[in-house]
GROMACS .gro file of C-alpha atoms in nm:
model
  447
    1UNK     CA    1  22.338  17.567  11.433
    2UNK     CA    2  22.207  17.422  11.130
    3UNK     CA    3  22.247  17.515  10.769
    4UNK     CA    4  21.868  17.557  10.739
    5UNK     CA    5  21.831  17.753  11.057
    6UNK     CA    6  22.108  18.001  10.930
    7UNK     CA    7  21.920  18.013  10.593
    8UNK     CA    8  21.589  18.117  10.785
    9UNK     CA    9  21.748  18.372  11.020
   10UNK     CA   10  21.933  18.538  10.738
   11UNK     CA   11  21.590  18.569  10.557
   12UNK     CA   12  21.418  18.690  10.864
   13UNK     CA   13  21.693  18.949  10.932
   14UNK     CA   14  21.641  19.069  10.583
   15UNK     CA   15  21.270  19.084  10.611
   16UNK     CA   16  21.292  19.277  10.902
   17UNK     CA   17  21.510  19.538  10.762
   18UNK     CA   18  21.280  19.566  10.463
   19UNK     CA   19  20.978  19.619  10.701
   20UNK     CA   20  21.187  19.887  10.902
   21UNK     CA   21  21.249  20.063  10.566
   22UNK     CA   22  20.863  20.026  10.469
   23UNK     CA   23  20.964  19.818  10.177
   24UNK     CA   24  20.659  19.591  10.241
   25UNK     CA   25  20.616  19.426   9.908
   26UNK     CA   26  20.975  19.332   9.883
   27UNK     CA   27  20.938  19.197  10.241
   28UNK     CA   28  20.649  18.997  10.165
   29UNK     CA   29  20.806  18.834   9.837
   30UNK     CA   30  21.104  18.741  10.059
   31UNK     CA   31  20.871  18.568  10.317
   32UNK     CA   32  20.717  18.370  10.046
   33UNK     CA   33  21.078  18.181  10.031
   34UNK     CA   34  21.097  18.105  10.421
   35UNK     CA   35  20.876  17.787  10.388
   36UNK     CA   36  21.066  17.650  10.101
   37UNK     CA   37  21.410  17.666  10.285
   38UNK     CA   38  21.293  17.359  10.508
   39UNK     CA   39  20.970  17.196  10.568
   40UNK     CA   40  20.914  17.307  10.946
   41UNK     CA   41  20.688  17.118  11.170
   42UNK     CA   42  20.597  17.456  11.309
   43UNK     CA   43  20.706  17.736  11.080
   44UNK     CA   44  20.538  18.014  11.285
   45UNK     CA   45  20.736  17.876  11.603
   46UNK     CA   46  21.055  17.918  11.409
   47UNK     CA   47  20.944  18.281  11.336
   48UNK     CA   48  20.842  18.377  11.645
   49UNK     CA   49  21.150  18.224  11.828
   50UNK     CA   50  21.348  18.461  11.589
   51UNK     CA   51  21.129  18.760  11.723
   52UNK     CA   52  21.169  18.671  12.073
   53UNK     CA   53  21.582  18.601  12.067
   54UNK     CA   54  21.638  18.928  11.863
   55UNK     CA   55  21.398  19.159  12.060
   56UNK     CA   56  21.199  19.288  11.752
   57UNK     CA   57  20.943  19.530  11.817
   58UNK     CA   58  20.591  19.432  11.830
   59UNK     CA   59  20.477  19.652  11.564
   60UNK     CA   60  20.734  19.497  11.321
   61UNK     CA   61  20.661  19.157  11.429
   62UNK     CA   62  20.280  19.203  11.400
   63UNK     CA   63  20.338  19.357  11.041
   64UNK     CA   64  20.572  19.046  10.954
   65UNK     CA   65  20.326  18.805  11.062
   66UNK     CA   66  20.041  18.974  10.861
   67UNK     CA   67  20.277  18.961  10.566
   68UNK     CA   68  20.336  18.608  10.625
   69UNK     CA   69  19.986  18.535  10.659
   70UNK     CA   70  19.906  18.692  10.314
   71UNK     CA   71  20.234  18.525  10.161
   72UNK     CA   72  20.085  18.185  10.253
   73UNK     CA   73  19.732  18.249  10.167
   74UNK     CA   74  19.849  18.391   9.816
   75UNK     CA   75  20.025  18.021   9.787
   76UNK     CA   76  19.716  17.835   9.896
   77UNK     CA   77  19.879  17.701  10.205
   78UNK     CA   78  19.534  17.752  10.395
   79UNK     CA   79  19.616  17.513  10.697
   80UNK     CA   80  19.941  17.705  10.767
   81UNK     CA   81  19.747  18.037  10.738
   82UNK     CA   82  19.496  17.913  11.026
   83UNK     CA   83  19.787  17.786  11.231
   84UNK     CA   84  19.972  18.123  11.226
   85UNK     CA   85  19.649  18.316  11.269
   86UNK     CA   86  19.575  18.085  11.586
   87UNK     CA   87  19.918  18.163  11.710
   88UNK     CA   88  19.885  18.548  11.659
   89UNK     CA   89  19.554  18.528  11.863
   90UNK     CA   90  19.712  18.344  12.152
   91UNK     CA   91  20.006  18.551  12.175
   92UNK     CA   92  19.824  18.879  12.142
   93UNK     CA   93  19.992  18.967  11.789
   94UNK     CA   94  19.787  19.230  11.631
   95UNK     CA   95  19.600  19.093  11.327
   96UNK     CA   96  19.521  19.328  11.048
   97UNK     CA   97  19.146  19.270  10.944
   98UNK     CA   98  19.210  19.365  10.601
   99UNK     CA   99  19.462  19.089  10.543
  100UNK     CA  100  19.223  18.858  10.677
  101UNK     CA  101  18.953  18.967  10.430
  102UNK     CA  102  19.194  18.916  10.149
  103UNK     CA  103  19.238  18.550  10.275
  104UNK     CA  104  18.853  18.514  10.299
  105UNK     CA  105  18.843  18.608   9.917
  106UNK     CA  106  19.121  18.388   9.824
  107UNK     CA  107  18.947  18.086  10.007
  108UNK     CA  108  18.619  18.160   9.832
  109UNK     CA  109  18.788  18.169   9.489
  110UNK     CA  110  18.926  17.861   9.552
  111UNK     CA  111  18.571  17.717   9.642
  112UNK     CA  112  18.699  17.658  10.008
  113UNK     CA  113  18.342  17.760  10.151
  114UNK     CA  114  18.373  17.540  10.490
  115UNK     CA  115  18.729  17.670  10.553
  116UNK     CA  116  18.623  18.014  10.485
  117UNK     CA  117  18.330  18.008  10.745
  118UNK     CA  118  18.576  17.847  11.013
  119UNK     CA  119  18.823  18.129  10.946
  120UNK     CA  120  18.554  18.394  10.971
  121UNK     CA  121  18.412  18.269  11.293
  122UNK     CA  122  18.790  18.271  11.415
  123UNK     CA  123  18.807  18.640  11.311
  124UNK     CA  124  18.489  18.722  11.528
  125UNK     CA  125  18.598  18.520  11.817
  126UNK     CA  126  18.951  18.671  11.806
  127UNK     CA  127  18.799  19.020  11.875
  128UNK     CA  128  18.893  19.153  11.545
  129UNK     CA  129  18.660  19.458  11.470
  130UNK     CA  130  18.515  19.274  11.161
  131UNK     CA  131  18.390  19.515  10.920
  132UNK     CA  132  18.059  19.481  10.691
  133UNK     CA  133  18.293  19.436  10.395
  134UNK     CA  134  18.415  19.122  10.538
  135UNK     CA  135  18.067  19.005  10.625
  136UNK     CA  136  17.951  19.098  10.274
  137UNK     CA  137  18.237  18.874  10.109
  138UNK     CA  138  18.142  18.586  10.299
  139UNK     CA  139  17.775  18.628  10.228
  140UNK     CA  140  17.830  18.659   9.861
  141UNK     CA  141  18.046  18.320   9.867
  142UNK     CA  142  17.767  18.165  10.033
  143UNK     CA  143  17.502  18.284   9.792
  144UNK     CA  144  17.700  18.167   9.506
  145UNK     CA  145  17.705  17.851   9.654
  146UNK     CA  146  17.341  17.834   9.679
  147UNK     CA  147  17.329  17.876  10.055
  148UNK     CA  148  17.123  18.150  10.089
  149UNK     CA  149  16.965  18.053  10.389
  150UNK     CA  150  17.298  18.004  10.562
  151UNK     CA  151  17.391  18.363  10.454
  152UNK     CA  152  17.090  18.505  10.572
  153UNK     CA  153  17.124  18.345  10.917
  154UNK     CA  154  17.478  18.463  10.929
  155UNK     CA  155  17.358  18.823  10.862
  156UNK     CA  156  17.130  18.789  11.141
  157UNK     CA  157  17.383  18.647  11.386
  158UNK     CA  158  17.643  18.924  11.318
  159UNK     CA  159  17.369  19.189  11.400
  160UNK     CA  160  17.392  19.070  11.765
  161UNK     CA  161  17.773  19.114  11.762
  162UNK     CA  162  17.723  19.479  11.617
  163UNK     CA  163  17.781  19.408  11.256
  164UNK     CA  164  17.486  19.582  11.059
  165UNK     CA  165  17.469  19.479  10.702
  166UNK     CA  166  17.450  19.760  10.447
  167UNK     CA  167  17.264  19.769  10.121
  168UNK     CA  168  17.530  19.599   9.906
  169UNK     CA  169  17.510  19.311  10.186
  170UNK     CA  170  17.124  19.314  10.129
  171UNK     CA  171  17.121  19.325   9.751
  172UNK     CA  172  17.356  19.039   9.741
  173UNK     CA  173  17.097  18.826   9.923
  174UNK     CA  174  16.791  18.968   9.729
  175UNK     CA  175  16.955  18.891   9.398
  176UNK     CA  176  17.041  18.536   9.480
  177UNK     CA  177  16.689  18.488   9.606
  178UNK     CA  178  16.534  18.655   9.269
  179UNK     CA  179  16.777  18.425   9.055
  180UNK     CA  180  16.673  18.106   9.231
  181UNK     CA  181  16.300  18.213   9.280
  182UNK     CA  182  16.348  18.149   9.657
  183UNK     CA  183  16.052  18.376   9.745
  184UNK     CA  184  16.049  18.246  10.124
  185UNK     CA  185  16.385  18.352  10.177
  186UNK     CA  186  16.337  18.674   9.998
  187UNK     CA  187  16.049  18.755  10.212
  188UNK     CA  188  16.265  18.714  10.528
  189UNK     CA  189  16.552  18.927  10.365
  190UNK     CA  190  16.315  19.226  10.281
  191UNK     CA  191  16.188  19.192  10.653
  192UNK     CA  192  16.552  19.205  10.771
  193UNK     CA  193  16.606  19.510  10.564
  194UNK     CA  194  16.289  19.693  10.678
  195UNK     CA  195  16.369  19.624  11.040
  196UNK     CA  196  16.742  19.741  11.035
  197UNK     CA  197  16.614  20.052  10.811
  198UNK     CA  198  16.799  19.937  10.490
  199UNK     CA  199  16.639  20.123  10.231
  200UNK     CA  200  16.551  19.959   9.889
  201UNK     CA  201  16.758  20.145   9.610
  202UNK     CA  202  16.718  20.088   9.224
  203UNK     CA  203  16.935  19.794   9.227
  204UNK     CA  204  16.744  19.619   9.488
  205UNK     CA  205  16.408  19.681   9.268
  206UNK     CA  206  16.556  19.560   8.947
  207UNK     CA  207  16.685  19.240   9.124
  208UNK     CA  208  16.301  19.187   9.255
  209UNK     CA  209  16.149  19.280   8.925
  210UNK     CA  210  16.349  19.046   8.734
  211UNK     CA  211  16.291  18.754   8.988
  212UNK     CA  212  15.908  18.842   8.979
  213UNK     CA  213  15.893  18.849   8.601
  214UNK     CA  214  16.115  18.534   8.531
  215UNK     CA  215  15.900  18.328   8.757
  216UNK     CA  216  15.580  18.458   8.593
  217UNK     CA  217  15.490  18.687   8.891
  218UNK     CA  218  15.388  18.961   8.672
  219UNK     CA  219  15.129  19.119   8.891
  220UNK     CA  220  15.416  19.135   9.174
  221UNK     CA  221  15.649  19.319   8.939
  222UNK     CA  222  15.387  19.572   8.838
  223UNK     CA  223  15.296  19.627   9.193
  224UNK     CA  224  15.686  19.710   9.288
  225UNK     CA  225  15.723  19.910   8.981
  226UNK     CA  226  15.435  20.139   9.106
  227UNK     CA  227  15.566  20.148   9.449
  228UNK     CA  228  15.920  20.264   9.309
  229UNK     CA  229  15.754  20.539   9.109
  230UNK     CA  230  15.585  20.664   9.418
  231UNK     CA  231  15.890  20.670   9.609
  232UNK     CA  232  16.050  20.871   9.357
  233UNK     CA  233  16.283  20.616   9.174
  234UNK     CA  234  16.351  20.719   8.798
  235UNK     CA  235  16.197  20.560   8.530
  236UNK     CA  236  16.467  20.373   8.323
  237UNK     CA  237  16.497  20.170   8.027
  238UNK     CA  238  16.640  19.864   8.204
  239UNK     CA  239  16.308  19.836   8.407
  240UNK     CA  240  16.119  19.864   8.073
  241UNK     CA  241  16.309  19.598   7.893
  242UNK     CA  242  16.271  19.376   8.197
  243UNK     CA  243  15.878  19.417   8.170
  244UNK     CA  244  15.875  19.379   7.812
  245UNK     CA  245  16.085  19.057   7.815
  246UNK     CA  246  15.847  18.919   8.096
  247UNK     CA  247  15.550  18.974   7.908
  248UNK     CA  248  15.705  18.848   7.599
  249UNK     CA  249  15.803  18.543   7.780
  250UNK     CA  250  15.435  18.471   7.890
  251UNK     CA  251  15.326  18.536   7.534
  252UNK     CA  252  15.119  18.854   7.611
  253UNK     CA  253  15.288  19.066   7.326
  254UNK     CA  254  14.979  19.310   7.333
  255UNK     CA  255  15.087  19.425   7.715
  256UNK     CA  256  15.469  19.419   7.569
  257UNK     CA  257  15.391  19.656   7.275
  258UNK     CA  258  15.168  19.872   7.502
  259UNK     CA  259  15.485  19.924   7.736
  260UNK     CA  260  15.682  20.001   7.429
  261UNK     CA  261  15.447  20.263   7.327
  262UNK     CA  262  15.452  20.408   7.679
  263UNK     CA  263  15.830  20.422   7.663
  264UNK     CA  264  15.806  20.657   7.363
  265UNK     CA  265  15.539  20.890   7.512
  266UNK     CA  266  15.779  20.922   7.815
  267UNK     CA  267  16.070  20.997   7.594
  268UNK     CA  268  16.271  20.700   7.713
  269UNK     CA  269  16.441  20.600   7.390
  270UNK     CA  270  16.427  20.220   7.324
  271UNK     CA  271  16.772  20.045   7.265
  272UNK     CA  272  16.861  19.743   7.050
  273UNK     CA  273  16.789  19.519   7.367
  274UNK     CA  274  16.450  19.667   7.353
  275UNK     CA  275  16.384  19.590   6.997
  276UNK     CA  276  16.558  19.231   7.036
  277UNK     CA  277  16.324  19.145   7.320
  278UNK     CA  278  16.015  19.256   7.142
  279UNK     CA  279  16.092  19.125   6.793
  280UNK     CA  280  16.174  18.783   6.936
  281UNK     CA  281  15.873  18.776   7.136
  282UNK     CA  282  15.653  18.849   6.842
  283UNK     CA  283  15.825  18.610   6.621
  284UNK     CA  284  15.749  18.341   6.888
  285UNK     CA  285  15.360  18.390   6.843
  286UNK     CA  286  15.403  18.434   6.484
  287UNK     CA  287  15.309  18.820   6.451
  288UNK     CA  288  15.539  18.838   6.134
  289UNK     CA  289  15.371  19.175   6.020
  290UNK     CA  290  15.403  19.346   6.360
  291UNK     CA  291  15.765  19.219   6.339
  292UNK     CA  292  15.825  19.411   5.981
  293UNK     CA  293  15.665  19.721   6.116
  294UNK     CA  294  15.880  19.720   6.424
  295UNK     CA  295  16.202  19.655   6.264
  296UNK     CA  296  16.112  19.950   6.010
  297UNK     CA  297  16.055  20.166   6.295
  298UNK     CA  298  16.395  20.071   6.458
  299UNK     CA  299  16.610  20.140   6.144
  300UNK     CA  300  16.414  20.469   6.115
  301UNK     CA  301  16.527  20.573   6.446
  302UNK     CA  302  16.876  20.498   6.359
  303UNK     CA  303  16.909  20.172   6.579
  304UNK     CA  304  17.154  19.939   6.415
  305UNK     CA  305  17.044  19.574   6.384
  306UNK     CA  306  17.314  19.360   6.560
  307UNK     CA  307  17.407  18.999   6.499
  308UNK     CA  308  17.130  18.868   6.748
  309UNK     CA  309  16.860  19.061   6.576
  310UNK     CA  310  16.966  18.935   6.238
  311UNK     CA  311  16.957  18.575   6.362
  312UNK     CA  312  16.613  18.639   6.525
  313UNK     CA  313  16.471  18.797   6.175
  314UNK     CA  314  16.607  18.513   5.972
  315UNK     CA  315  16.462  18.242   6.208
  316UNK     CA  316  16.138  18.413   6.206
  317UNK     CA  317  16.097  18.453   5.847
  318UNK     CA  318  16.182  18.091   5.752
  319UNK     CA  319  15.949  17.971   6.021
  320UNK     CA  320  15.688  18.161   5.835
  321UNK     CA  321  15.783  18.050   5.498
  322UNK     CA  322  15.872  18.404   5.394
  323UNK     CA  323  16.194  18.275   5.199
  324UNK     CA  324  16.223  18.627   5.010
  325UNK     CA  325  16.237  18.848   5.323
  326UNK     CA  326  16.487  18.599   5.496
  327UNK     CA  327  16.687  18.651   5.186
  328UNK     CA  328  16.676  19.015   5.198
  329UNK     CA  329  16.783  19.008   5.559
  330UNK     CA  330  17.085  18.792   5.477
  331UNK     CA  331  17.198  19.042   5.192
  332UNK     CA  332  17.163  19.329   5.439
  333UNK     CA  333  17.331  19.120   5.705
  334UNK     CA  334  17.642  19.061   5.473
  335UNK     CA  335  17.629  19.435   5.368
  336UNK     CA  336  17.651  19.531   5.716
  337UNK     CA  337  17.981  19.307   5.763
  338UNK     CA  338  17.820  19.030   5.948
  339UNK     CA  339  17.861  18.667   5.853
  340UNK     CA  340  17.569  18.429   5.846
  341UNK     CA  341  17.588  18.059   5.947
  342UNK     CA  342  17.644  17.815   5.671
  343UNK     CA  343  17.305  17.655   5.782
  344UNK     CA  344  17.135  17.973   5.695
  345UNK     CA  345  17.266  17.937   5.329
  346UNK     CA  346  17.137  17.584   5.317
  347UNK     CA  347  16.780  17.675   5.423
  348UNK     CA  348  16.791  17.978   5.154
  349UNK     CA  349  16.901  17.714   4.893
  350UNK     CA  350  16.640  17.453   4.999
  351UNK     CA  351  16.361  17.726   5.014
  352UNK     CA  352  16.415  17.848   4.684
  353UNK     CA  353  16.426  17.486   4.517
  354UNK     CA  354  16.122  17.420   4.675
  355UNK     CA  355  15.973  17.731   4.500
  356UNK     CA  356  16.136  17.628   4.179
  357UNK     CA  357  16.390  17.905   4.168
  358UNK     CA  358  16.656  17.688   4.064
  359UNK     CA  359  16.884  17.983   3.925
  360UNK     CA  360  16.867  18.186   4.260
  361UNK     CA  361  16.947  17.868   4.455
  362UNK     CA  362  17.248  17.798   4.241
  363UNK     CA  363  17.339  18.152   4.302
  364UNK     CA  364  17.350  18.093   4.664
  365UNK     CA  365  17.569  17.814   4.664
  366UNK     CA  366  17.891  18.011   4.575
  367UNK     CA  367  17.919  18.172   4.937
  368UNK     CA  368  17.904  17.816   5.066
  369UNK     CA  369  18.180  17.685   4.841
  370UNK     CA  370  18.403  18.004   4.901
  371UNK     CA  371  18.347  17.940   5.270
  372UNK     CA  372  18.516  17.584   5.224
  373UNK     CA  373  18.194  17.374   5.268
  374UNK     CA  374  18.269  17.028   5.228
  375UNK     CA  375  18.132  16.781   4.956
  376UNK     CA  376  17.995  16.583   5.230
  377UNK     CA  377  17.796  16.849   5.364
  378UNK     CA  378  17.637  16.956   5.039
  379UNK     CA  379  17.555  16.584   4.975
  380UNK     CA  380  17.389  16.560   5.324
  381UNK     CA  381  17.137  16.834   5.245
  382UNK     CA  382  17.060  16.683   4.933
  383UNK     CA  383  17.181  16.985   4.713
  384UNK     CA  384  17.334  16.795   4.444
  385UNK     CA  385  17.038  16.554   4.358
  386UNK     CA  386  16.800  16.853   4.369
  387UNK     CA  387  17.006  17.081   4.146
  388UNK     CA  388  17.085  16.811   3.894
  389UNK     CA  389  16.705  16.702   3.854
  390UNK     CA  390  16.582  17.078   3.838
  391UNK     CA  391  16.848  17.218   3.625
  392UNK     CA  392  16.797  16.912   3.386
  393UNK     CA  393  16.422  16.949   3.363
  394UNK     CA  394  16.456  17.315   3.312
  395UNK     CA  395  16.713  17.298   3.026
  396UNK     CA  396  16.513  17.053   2.819
  397UNK     CA  397  16.203  17.229   2.844
  398UNK     CA  398  16.363  17.571   2.721
  399UNK     CA  399  16.536  17.385   2.451
  400UNK     CA  400  16.194  17.253   2.350
  401UNK     CA  401  16.049  17.612   2.381
  402UNK     CA  402  16.341  17.746   2.163
  403UNK     CA  403  16.427  17.992   2.425
  404UNK     CA  404  16.779  18.112   2.413
  405UNK     CA  405  16.742  18.335   2.714
  406UNK     CA  406  16.845  18.101   2.986
  407UNK     CA  407  17.133  18.242   3.141
  408UNK     CA  408  17.358  17.951   3.274
  409UNK     CA  409  17.680  18.148   3.316
  410UNK     CA  410  17.653  18.178   3.677
  411UNK     CA  411  17.581  17.809   3.705
  412UNK     CA  412  17.867  17.699   3.485
  413UNK     CA  413  18.099  17.923   3.685
  414UNK     CA  414  17.970  17.789   4.010
  415UNK     CA  415  18.018  17.410   3.883
  416UNK     CA  416  18.387  17.497   3.751
  417UNK     CA  417  18.473  17.653   4.082
  418UNK     CA  418  18.327  17.322   4.260
  419UNK     CA  419  18.520  17.092   4.018
  420UNK     CA  420  18.828  17.286   4.060
  421UNK     CA  421  18.795  17.272   4.453
  422UNK     CA  422  18.711  16.895   4.479
  423UNK     CA  423  18.926  16.762   4.162
  424UNK     CA  424  19.040  16.481   4.394
  425UNK     CA  425  18.680  16.361   4.416
  426UNK     CA  426  18.601  16.405   4.057
  427UNK     CA  427  18.508  16.032   4.011
  428UNK     CA  428  18.285  16.022   4.298
  429UNK     CA  429  17.898  15.970   4.256
  430UNK     CA  430  17.799  16.328   4.336
  431UNK     CA  431  18.047  16.469   4.099
  432UNK     CA  432  17.944  16.239   3.825
  433UNK     CA  433  17.577  16.365   3.872
  434UNK     CA  434  17.719  16.718   3.820
  435UNK     CA  435  17.883  16.638   3.495
  436UNK     CA  436  17.576  16.480   3.382
  437UNK     CA  437  17.396  16.828   3.432
  438UNK     CA  438  17.676  17.028   3.249
  439UNK     CA  439  17.717  16.766   2.966
  440UNK     CA  440  17.335  16.786   2.914
  441UNK     CA  441  17.329  17.153   2.882
  442UNK     CA  442  17.603  17.144   2.619
  443UNK     CA  443  17.422  16.842   2.406
  444UNK     CA  444  17.102  17.018   2.435
  445UNK     CA  445  17.247  17.358   2.303
  446UNK     CA  446  17.444  17.169   2.034
  447UNK     CA  447  17.131  17.009   1.896
   0.00000   0.00000   0.00000
């Protein structure tokens, strides 16, 4: 007897003992090692021979073969799994349907769609009582791979074998159809549900409404929602948010606002998602006054602005040229603990300079410097030249008017901080330009 055979028999003897004592997890862990002892041409034949020679009871051999199937599946030895499955089928060894389902899930996670289909049909042909759960697992895998028609046809086929789809199976198909706007297949799925008396639930309707709205089928969405209410489905905020989003996407903010008011009347409290969708929709069509009114109402109702909402508002006000409002939002944003992107500060500085509000623009330079913005990035937004020219002209003008009220302390501090952080670039052209502004201020005041 070879060393390898002794090694395998030792392992299998121990596995049998563990199974008898119902230490199934330990038995499975040990079974993983069996294929590693020696690369056998037919591993399952060696295991089968051991059971036959040692008169292992069928209930134990069935358990061990199922454990071995699972162990090989976990180690992605998919071909070996199929071979063991076929051996068990041919030798009337009981196959556990749950173990097969776990293997199906493993195949789908590894994108082995074709092999999963082959294995599923082997399960069906073997006479295993295939559950609707196993069917749904494969339907989900096919749908995620874009094979909706094949998934629906599989469901139809399994009906003839006594496996009826449940609402989860059908919702998987409906959701996939809705996301891909495959309304031809959707109609067939809905017809299947009606024929098999699988009633639509709230989830089904949400998937359908989302699909209709995202594809611009607003009338179909409204008709479906009306049917839902007639059937007694509860009105909820999710559906309202979907409808508002759909109308905003089409630019119909009047209808979106009407739905918003309808929510309030029905005591359905809008959440931050409701406001975010509606505010963005209003911003997209330039209804800035309505945006301000809506945000005030939102804050008044105690709904906190989140990062997404801040970004939407800042973008909206900048596009409308409302720099003051944008500045206020950024200040509120930072007060709430949110950090604005550096590009926002650049836009504020640029906007303030265009309005000849140089002192305020300089004050917004400090946050950029504290966050480590590079000299190259500042130069790229033409900040240095604009500050130099604006500050120089203003200093000369104020000197001529003999006004001493020009407060440059924050400007000097900012320049000093910048020069301190960029001392290694002190001789660069941009730094020289800053020094010129500083020197000019000193000369003007000295005069």
